């Protein structure tokens, strides 16, 4: 009869301590995570999920959905303006995400105000709700969720994930061409520069998307678990979203492959026009129609709802 192997007492104690320590660590992560998400969660006052939808997105059914990312330049005496506007559509069936940056000077109807103006003024006039409604009207797709990032705290988020790596196509200031590593302060300078860029705001949009993707990659890395407190603190102080804790868990469970496979769409065929002494960006009708069609297909919407 084979003799049962006895583990030395100190090994059993070590294993028990490891399990307990792991449990405490996991509980600490979970506790900090839920607290952070409670802080980040900010419901949006809308009469229905979207004028472009008849049914609510069901994450457990793996429905495609859209997100508006607002990088907000908050100011002491007013609401501020949305310095960055990026729309992402996520489709788990194709395991892909479409990403398009909207030029902040885009001339469009501001929904809820009855005027036409630069799209980034929608946030100053009516906050997140007006920004979502105006973006929906421009792209003719539903905007299901919104993530608002305070650009003043943007560098804290980059530092929390221990910096990001980007591939710089234009040498400027202290940023050489090629692959470079950026800390938080450098990343903020990198995404805000546009005067030295021959492509102006379009070059800046590309840099913004590079850094966003870098944050997404680093945030999804297993190494980020060791920095979770810094990451949660940075997110809790600088990010607001209408997505709930349960919805975020569902996205992590059902959409993980899709959100890491990003296809960038470029807005570049429009032109500038000065109206009453103010410069605006006029989107090209054909290019806008193509973007609208691509995003609708990606969201599996056959036609818009009037």
GROMACS .gro file of C-alpha atoms in nm:
model
  306
    1UNK     CA    1   0.000   0.000   0.000
    2UNK     CA    2   0.131   0.336  -0.107
    3UNK     CA    3   0.214   0.565   0.180
    4UNK     CA    4   0.051   0.909   0.177
    5UNK     CA    5   0.302   1.184   0.148
    6UNK     CA    6   0.300   1.421   0.444
    7UNK     CA    7   0.366   1.787   0.379
    8UNK     CA    8   0.601   1.954   0.630
    9UNK     CA    9   0.410   2.175   0.868
   10UNK     CA   10   0.592   2.491   0.760
   11UNK     CA   11   0.496   2.426   0.395
   12UNK     CA   12   0.128   2.390   0.488
   13UNK     CA   13   0.147   2.710   0.693
   14UNK     CA   14   0.312   2.891   0.402
   15UNK     CA   15   0.042   2.770   0.164
   16UNK     CA   16  -0.231   2.876   0.405
   17UNK     CA   17  -0.075   3.220   0.445
   18UNK     CA   18  -0.047   3.252   0.067
   19UNK     CA   19  -0.415   3.168   0.022
   20UNK     CA   20  -0.516   3.412   0.296
   21UNK     CA   21  -0.290   3.684   0.154
   22UNK     CA   22  -0.430   3.622  -0.193
   23UNK     CA   23  -0.783   3.643  -0.059
   24UNK     CA   24  -0.709   3.967   0.123
   25UNK     CA   25  -0.545   4.109  -0.190
   26UNK     CA   26  -0.839   4.003  -0.411
   27UNK     CA   27  -1.089   4.150  -0.164
   28UNK     CA   28  -0.885   4.471  -0.144
   29UNK     CA   29  -0.881   4.499  -0.524
   30UNK     CA   30  -1.254   4.428  -0.546
   31UNK     CA   31  -1.338   4.668  -0.264
   32UNK     CA   32  -1.130   4.949  -0.413
   33UNK     CA   33  -1.270   4.873  -0.758
   34UNK     CA   34  -1.634   4.895  -0.653
   35UNK     CA   35  -1.569   5.211  -0.451
   36UNK     CA   36  -1.396   5.371  -0.748
   37UNK     CA   37  -1.677   5.278  -0.986
   38UNK     CA   38  -1.935   5.419  -0.746
   39UNK     CA   39  -1.741   5.745  -0.756
   40UNK     CA   40  -1.707   5.737  -1.134
   41UNK     CA   41  -2.071   5.653  -1.204
   42UNK     CA   42  -2.281   5.952  -1.300
   43UNK     CA   43  -2.623   5.888  -1.455
   44UNK     CA   44  -2.717   6.088  -1.763
   45UNK     CA   45  -3.056   6.257  -1.767
   46UNK     CA   46  -3.214   6.136  -2.090
   47UNK     CA   47  -3.577   6.047  -2.157
   48UNK     CA   48  -3.472   5.729  -2.338
   49UNK     CA   49  -3.147   5.546  -2.407
   50UNK     CA   50  -3.117   5.725  -2.743
   51UNK     CA   51  -3.338   5.875  -3.010
   52UNK     CA   52  -3.158   5.640  -3.249
   53UNK     CA   53  -3.255   5.322  -3.062
   54UNK     CA   54  -3.580   5.143  -2.992
   55UNK     CA   55  -3.430   4.890  -2.749
   56UNK     CA   56  -3.175   4.908  -2.469
   57UNK     CA   57  -2.834   4.750  -2.529
   58UNK     CA   58  -2.806   4.407  -2.365
   59UNK     CA   59  -2.448   4.322  -2.278
   60UNK     CA   60  -2.531   3.964  -2.185
   61UNK     CA   61  -2.668   3.926  -2.540
   62UNK     CA   62  -2.344   4.076  -2.677
   63UNK     CA   63  -2.517   4.363  -2.853
   64UNK     CA   64  -2.286   4.611  -3.027
   65UNK     CA   65  -2.270   4.946  -2.846
   66UNK     CA   66  -2.115   5.292  -2.875
   67UNK     CA   67  -1.919   5.518  -2.640
   68UNK     CA   68  -1.844   5.890  -2.656
   69UNK     CA   69  -1.513   5.981  -2.493
   70UNK     CA   70  -1.498   6.344  -2.383
   71UNK     CA   71  -1.168   6.496  -2.281
   72UNK     CA   72  -1.285   6.804  -2.091
   73UNK     CA   73  -1.087   7.118  -2.025
   74UNK     CA   74  -1.248   7.210  -1.695
   75UNK     CA   75  -1.227   7.570  -1.579
   76UNK     CA   76  -1.266   7.730  -1.239
   77UNK     CA   77  -1.557   7.964  -1.318
   78UNK     CA   78  -1.746   7.768  -1.585
   79UNK     CA   79  -1.821   7.418  -1.709
   80UNK     CA   80  -1.534   7.422  -1.962
   81UNK     CA   81  -1.525   7.273  -2.310
   82UNK     CA   82  -1.472   6.929  -2.456
   83UNK     CA   83  -1.117   6.950  -2.587
   84UNK     CA   84  -1.131   6.592  -2.718
   85UNK     CA   85  -1.429   6.406  -2.869
   86UNK     CA   86  -1.377   6.043  -2.971
   87UNK     CA   87  -1.656   5.803  -3.068
   88UNK     CA   88  -1.601   5.427  -3.040
   89UNK     CA   89  -1.833   5.149  -3.156
   90UNK     CA   90  -1.773   4.800  -3.019
   91UNK     CA   91  -1.885   4.481  -3.192
   92UNK     CA   92  -1.808   4.147  -3.021
   93UNK     CA   93  -1.911   3.938  -3.321
   94UNK     CA   94  -1.644   4.095  -3.543
   95UNK     CA   95  -1.417   4.130  -3.237
   96UNK     CA   96  -1.339   4.488  -3.330
   97UNK     CA   97  -1.375   4.849  -3.224
   98UNK     CA   98  -1.413   5.144  -3.461
   99UNK     CA   99  -1.269   5.474  -3.338
  100UNK     CA  100  -1.319   5.819  -3.489
  101UNK     CA  101  -1.208   6.156  -3.353
  102UNK     CA  102  -1.440   6.447  -3.424
  103UNK     CA  103  -1.252   6.774  -3.490
  104UNK     CA  104  -1.343   7.002  -3.203
  105UNK     CA  105  -1.410   7.299  -3.437
  106UNK     CA  106  -1.665   7.103  -3.644
  107UNK     CA  107  -1.956   7.327  -3.747
  108UNK     CA  108  -2.280   7.149  -3.661
  109UNK     CA  109  -2.623   7.188  -3.506
  110UNK     CA  110  -2.614   7.202  -3.128
  111UNK     CA  111  -2.910   6.985  -3.027
  112UNK     CA  112  -3.119   7.136  -2.751
  113UNK     CA  113  -2.998   7.489  -2.816
  114UNK     CA  114  -3.133   7.553  -3.164
  115UNK     CA  115  -2.809   7.698  -3.301
  116UNK     CA  116  -2.513   7.591  -3.511
  117UNK     CA  117  -2.168   7.623  -3.356
  118UNK     CA  118  -1.844   7.438  -3.290
  119UNK     CA  119  -1.927   7.090  -3.163
  120UNK     CA  120  -1.703   7.125  -2.860
  121UNK     CA  121  -1.924   7.413  -2.737
  122UNK     CA  122  -2.208   7.166  -2.679
  123UNK     CA  123  -2.048   7.064  -2.349
  124UNK     CA  124  -2.017   7.426  -2.237
  125UNK     CA  125  -2.382   7.491  -2.324
  126UNK     CA  126  -2.544   7.175  -2.191
  127UNK     CA  127  -2.288   6.935  -2.044
  128UNK     CA  128  -2.267   6.564  -2.118
  129UNK     CA  129  -2.630   6.533  -2.230
  130UNK     CA  130  -2.603   6.802  -2.498
  131UNK     CA  131  -2.268   6.661  -2.616
  132UNK     CA  132  -2.421   6.313  -2.655
  133UNK     CA  133  -2.730   6.443  -2.836
  134UNK     CA  134  -2.526   6.666  -3.068
  135UNK     CA  135  -2.286   6.384  -3.155
  136UNK     CA  136  -2.577   6.151  -3.225
  137UNK     CA  137  -2.724   6.405  -3.462
  138UNK     CA  138  -2.393   6.457  -3.644
  139UNK     CA  139  -2.307   6.088  -3.689
  140UNK     CA  140  -2.668   5.963  -3.711
  141UNK     CA  141  -2.599   5.676  -3.469
  142UNK     CA  142  -2.697   5.613  -3.107
  143UNK     CA  143  -2.450   5.717  -2.840
  144UNK     CA  144  -2.514   5.461  -2.568
  145UNK     CA  145  -2.248   5.550  -2.314
  146UNK     CA  146  -2.019   5.838  -2.232
  147UNK     CA  147  -1.684   5.858  -2.055
  148UNK     CA  148  -1.576   6.204  -1.943
  149UNK     CA  149  -1.207   6.254  -1.862
  150UNK     CA  150  -1.074   6.565  -1.690
  151UNK     CA  151  -0.774   6.661  -1.903
  152UNK     CA  152  -0.610   6.827  -1.602
  153UNK     CA  153  -0.591   6.481  -1.443
  154UNK     CA  154  -0.502   6.305  -1.766
  155UNK     CA  155  -0.136   6.284  -1.670
  156UNK     CA  156  -0.228   6.113  -1.341
  157UNK     CA  157  -0.398   5.834  -1.536
  158UNK     CA  158  -0.094   5.785  -1.762
  159UNK     CA  159   0.140   5.779  -1.462
  160UNK     CA  160  -0.089   5.530  -1.286
  161UNK     CA  161  -0.038   5.277  -1.567
  162UNK     CA  162   0.338   5.347  -1.552
  163UNK     CA  163   0.349   5.544  -1.876
  164UNK     CA  164   0.259   5.459  -2.235
  165UNK     CA  165   0.451   5.377  -2.552
  166UNK     CA  166   0.360   5.552  -2.878
  167UNK     CA  167   0.501   5.562  -3.231
  168UNK     CA  168   0.563   5.929  -3.309
  169UNK     CA  169   0.556   6.024  -3.679
  170UNK     CA  170   0.652   6.390  -3.631
  171UNK     CA  171   0.957   6.514  -3.441
  172UNK     CA  172   0.879   6.823  -3.231
  173UNK     CA  173   1.013   6.981  -2.912
  174UNK     CA  174   1.159   6.695  -2.705
  175UNK     CA  175   0.969   6.423  -2.891
  176UNK     CA  176   1.182   6.244  -3.154
  177UNK     CA  177   1.036   6.034  -3.435
  178UNK     CA  178   0.984   5.665  -3.371
  179UNK     CA  179   0.878   5.465  -3.069
  180UNK     CA  180   0.893   5.670  -2.749
  181UNK     CA  181   0.792   5.616  -2.387
  182UNK     CA  182   0.583   5.890  -2.226
  183UNK     CA  183   0.510   5.967  -1.862
  184UNK     CA  184   0.197   6.160  -1.764
  185UNK     CA  185   0.333   6.512  -1.810
  186UNK     CA  186   0.494   6.421  -2.142
  187UNK     CA  187   0.175   6.250  -2.265
  188UNK     CA  188  -0.029   6.563  -2.193
  189UNK     CA  189   0.217   6.780  -2.389
  190UNK     CA  190   0.223   6.520  -2.666
  191UNK     CA  191  -0.155   6.516  -2.718
  192UNK     CA  192  -0.208   6.892  -2.683
  193UNK     CA  193   0.044   7.013  -2.942
  194UNK     CA  194  -0.103   7.123  -3.275
  195UNK     CA  195   0.055   7.456  -3.383
  196UNK     CA  196   0.381   7.288  -3.492
  197UNK     CA  197   0.195   7.013  -3.675
  198UNK     CA  198   0.133   7.074  -4.049
  199UNK     CA  199  -0.190   6.875  -4.008
  200UNK     CA  200  -0.307   7.092  -3.720
  201UNK     CA  201  -0.592   6.943  -3.519
  202UNK     CA  202  -0.587   6.623  -3.727
  203UNK     CA  203  -0.233   6.541  -3.622
  204UNK     CA  204  -0.331   6.606  -3.264
  205UNK     CA  205  -0.626   6.369  -3.299
  206UNK     CA  206  -0.388   6.092  -3.408
  207UNK     CA  207  -0.168   6.152  -3.105
  208UNK     CA  208  -0.470   6.149  -2.876
  209UNK     CA  209  -0.583   5.813  -3.015
  210UNK     CA  210  -0.230   5.672  -2.976
  211UNK     CA  211  -0.222   5.762  -2.608
  212UNK     CA  212  -0.579   5.637  -2.548
  213UNK     CA  213  -0.487   5.303  -2.704
  214UNK     CA  214  -0.168   5.294  -2.497
  215UNK     CA  215  -0.368   5.345  -2.177
  216UNK     CA  216  -0.613   5.071  -2.282
  217UNK     CA  217  -0.329   4.827  -2.348
  218UNK     CA  218  -0.146   4.904  -2.025
  219UNK     CA  219  -0.468   4.904  -1.820
  220UNK     CA  220  -0.555   4.557  -1.950
  221UNK     CA  221  -0.209   4.422  -1.868
  222UNK     CA  222  -0.168   4.181  -1.577
  223UNK     CA  223   0.118   4.402  -1.452
  224UNK     CA  224  -0.138   4.676  -1.383
  225UNK     CA  225  -0.276   4.467  -1.098
  226UNK     CA  226   0.021   4.571  -0.886
  227UNK     CA  227  -0.059   4.939  -0.949
  228UNK     CA  228  -0.433   4.900  -0.899
  229UNK     CA  229  -0.457   5.152  -0.613
  230UNK     CA  230  -0.287   5.426  -0.815
  231UNK     CA  231  -0.500   5.342  -1.119
  232UNK     CA  232  -0.824   5.342  -0.920
  233UNK     CA  233  -0.735   5.669  -0.747
  234UNK     CA  234  -0.656   5.836  -1.079
  235UNK     CA  235  -0.975   5.709  -1.241
  236UNK     CA  236  -1.196   5.796  -0.944
  237UNK     CA  237  -1.072   6.155  -0.937
  238UNK     CA  238  -1.075   6.224  -1.310
  239UNK     CA  239  -1.330   6.003  -1.488
  240UNK     CA  240  -1.710   6.009  -1.496
  241UNK     CA  241  -1.930   5.765  -1.686
  242UNK     CA  242  -2.296   5.658  -1.707
  243UNK     CA  243  -2.187   5.293  -1.727
  244UNK     CA  244  -2.268   5.101  -1.411
  245UNK     CA  245  -2.048   4.852  -1.226
  246UNK     CA  246  -2.248   4.553  -1.356
  247UNK     CA  247  -2.226   4.684  -1.712
  248UNK     CA  248  -1.848   4.722  -1.685
  249UNK     CA  249  -1.821   4.364  -1.560
  250UNK     CA  250  -2.032   4.247  -1.855
  251UNK     CA  251  -1.811   4.437  -2.100
  252UNK     CA  252  -1.500   4.279  -1.948
  253UNK     CA  253  -1.661   3.935  -1.972
  254UNK     CA  254  -1.816   3.956  -2.319
  255UNK     CA  255  -1.624   4.220  -2.515
  256UNK     CA  256  -1.259   4.181  -2.413
  257UNK     CA  257  -1.129   4.077  -2.757
  258UNK     CA  258  -1.327   4.350  -2.933
  259UNK     CA  259  -1.200   4.643  -2.724
  260UNK     CA  260  -0.835   4.554  -2.782
  261UNK     CA  261  -0.869   4.539  -3.163
  262UNK     CA  262  -0.910   4.904  -3.267
  263UNK     CA  263  -0.963   5.028  -3.623
  264UNK     CA  264  -0.909   5.404  -3.656
  265UNK     CA  265  -1.115   5.613  -3.894
  266UNK     CA  266  -0.970   5.948  -4.004
  267UNK     CA  267  -1.163   6.272  -4.068
  268UNK     CA  268  -0.955   6.468  -4.318
  269UNK     CA  269  -1.148   6.575  -4.630
  270UNK     CA  270  -1.324   6.879  -4.489
  271UNK     CA  271  -1.224   7.245  -4.511
  272UNK     CA  272  -1.201   7.555  -4.297
  273UNK     CA  273  -1.442   7.846  -4.324
  274UNK     CA  274  -1.458   8.176  -4.136
  275UNK     CA  275  -1.807   8.294  -4.035
  276UNK     CA  276  -1.847   8.630  -3.857
  277UNK     CA  277  -1.477   8.629  -3.782
  278UNK     CA  278  -1.475   8.278  -3.629
  279UNK     CA  279  -1.298   7.979  -3.792
  280UNK     CA  280  -1.495   7.655  -3.825
  281UNK     CA  281  -1.423   7.312  -3.969
  282UNK     CA  282  -1.676   7.202  -4.231
  283UNK     CA  283  -1.694   6.825  -4.267
  284UNK     CA  284  -1.702   6.686  -4.619
  285UNK     CA  285  -2.052   6.552  -4.689
  286UNK     CA  286  -1.933   6.239  -4.871
  287UNK     CA  287  -1.677   6.156  -4.601
  288UNK     CA  288  -1.932   6.213  -4.325
  289UNK     CA  289  -2.183   5.988  -4.503
  290UNK     CA  290  -1.920   5.713  -4.532
  291UNK     CA  291  -1.834   5.739  -4.161
  292UNK     CA  292  -2.203   5.727  -4.069
  293UNK     CA  293  -2.258   5.418  -4.286
  294UNK     CA  294  -1.952   5.238  -4.148
  295UNK     CA  295  -2.051   5.302  -3.787
  296UNK     CA  296  -2.411   5.196  -3.850
  297UNK     CA  297  -2.295   4.870  -4.008
  298UNK     CA  298  -2.061   4.813  -3.714
  299UNK     CA  299  -2.348   4.866  -3.471
  300UNK     CA  300  -2.564   4.636  -3.686
  301UNK     CA  301  -2.817   4.912  -3.755
  302UNK     CA  302  -2.974   4.892  -4.099
  303UNK     CA  303  -3.117   5.243  -4.098
  304UNK     CA  304  -3.158   5.542  -3.870
  305UNK     CA  305  -3.484   5.601  -3.688
  306UNK     CA  306  -3.649   5.935  -3.756
   0.00000   0.00000   0.00000
